[in-house]
Amino acid sequence: MMLEKFALRSRALLAGAALSALLVAPAFAVTPADTLVEGFAIDDIISMDPGEAFELSTAEVTGNTYDLLVRLDLSDTSKVKG
């Protein structure tokens, strides 16, 4: 009886794994030849708060996010443009 339950669970697990593999397989796409693909490890991010973020990944993300929110007016550099 216990062996039959184990076999049934094993088959269900194997069927689920096979179904998952079939569903994920079409997700792979071919990258065009003139495209650069970059991958980043962002597992060091603890907080996205710019006042508390000291990790390298967070500094890069927040720097790119806040880069052009405020800038100087090129015709009159004493003025700030939003």
C-alpha positions as MATLAB code, in Angstrom:
seq = 'MMLEKFALRSRALLAGAALSALLVAPAFAVTPADTLVEGFAIDDIISMDPGEAFELSTAEVTGNTYDLLVRLDLSDTSKVKG';
ca = [
       0.000    0.000    0.000;
       2.754    2.447    0.947;
       4.824    1.441   -2.070;
       1.852    2.134   -4.359;
       1.439    5.639   -2.903;
       5.159    6.282   -3.404;
       4.956    5.080   -7.022;
       1.882    7.254   -7.647;
       3.595   10.319   -6.174;
       6.730    9.623   -8.201;
       4.728    9.401  -11.414;
       2.855   12.608  -10.602;
       6.117   14.396   -9.867;
       7.704   13.114  -13.062;
       4.660   14.127  -15.106;
       4.733   17.603  -13.544;
       8.425   17.986  -14.315;
       7.884   16.884  -17.918;
       4.983   19.303  -18.331;
       7.053   22.138  -16.874;
       9.895   21.364  -19.261;
       7.516   21.455  -22.216;
       6.055   24.775  -21.139;
       9.447   26.407  -20.589;
      11.139   25.068  -23.722;
       9.492   27.481  -26.221;
      10.560   30.462  -24.078;
      14.092   30.421  -25.494;
      14.517   32.946  -28.292;
      17.304   33.610  -30.772;
      19.151   36.879  -30.243;
      19.639   38.962  -33.411;
      23.240   39.172  -34.623;
      23.500   42.970  -34.096;
      22.248   42.936  -30.482;
      24.371   43.019  -27.351;
      22.919   41.082  -24.430;
      24.230   41.821  -20.938;
      23.451   39.875  -17.813;
      23.848   41.240  -14.330;
      23.808   39.531  -10.961;
      21.555   41.688   -8.813;
      21.437   39.365   -5.832;
      23.392   41.822   -3.681;
      20.554   44.388   -3.636;
      19.213   44.848   -0.115;
      17.352   48.145   -0.500;
      16.498   50.451   -3.403;
      16.435   53.467   -1.077;
      19.214   55.775   -2.346;
      19.946   56.913    1.209;
      20.561   53.388    2.471;
      21.886   51.594   -0.600;
      25.604   50.854   -0.603;
      25.756   47.847   -2.939;
      27.281   48.101   -6.399;
      24.154   46.913   -8.209;
      21.915   49.373   -6.376;
      24.287   52.249   -7.112;
      24.121   51.438  -10.817;
      20.330   51.128  -10.874;
      19.659   54.287   -8.857;
      22.287   56.217  -10.810;
      20.581   55.373  -14.095;
      17.134   56.030  -12.632;
      17.846   59.460  -11.188;
      20.364   60.586  -13.812;
      18.150   62.841  -15.929;
      15.369   63.724  -13.489;
      17.020   67.095  -12.805;
      19.618   68.784  -14.996;
      21.042   72.195  -15.748;
      19.604   74.370  -18.504;
      22.257   74.435  -21.240;
      21.438   77.979  -22.333;
      21.615   79.366  -18.748;
      23.490   77.081  -16.345;
      22.272   78.997  -13.298;
      18.807   77.471  -13.878;
      17.765   73.906  -13.180;
      15.343   72.045  -15.447;
      13.163   69.152  -14.345;
];
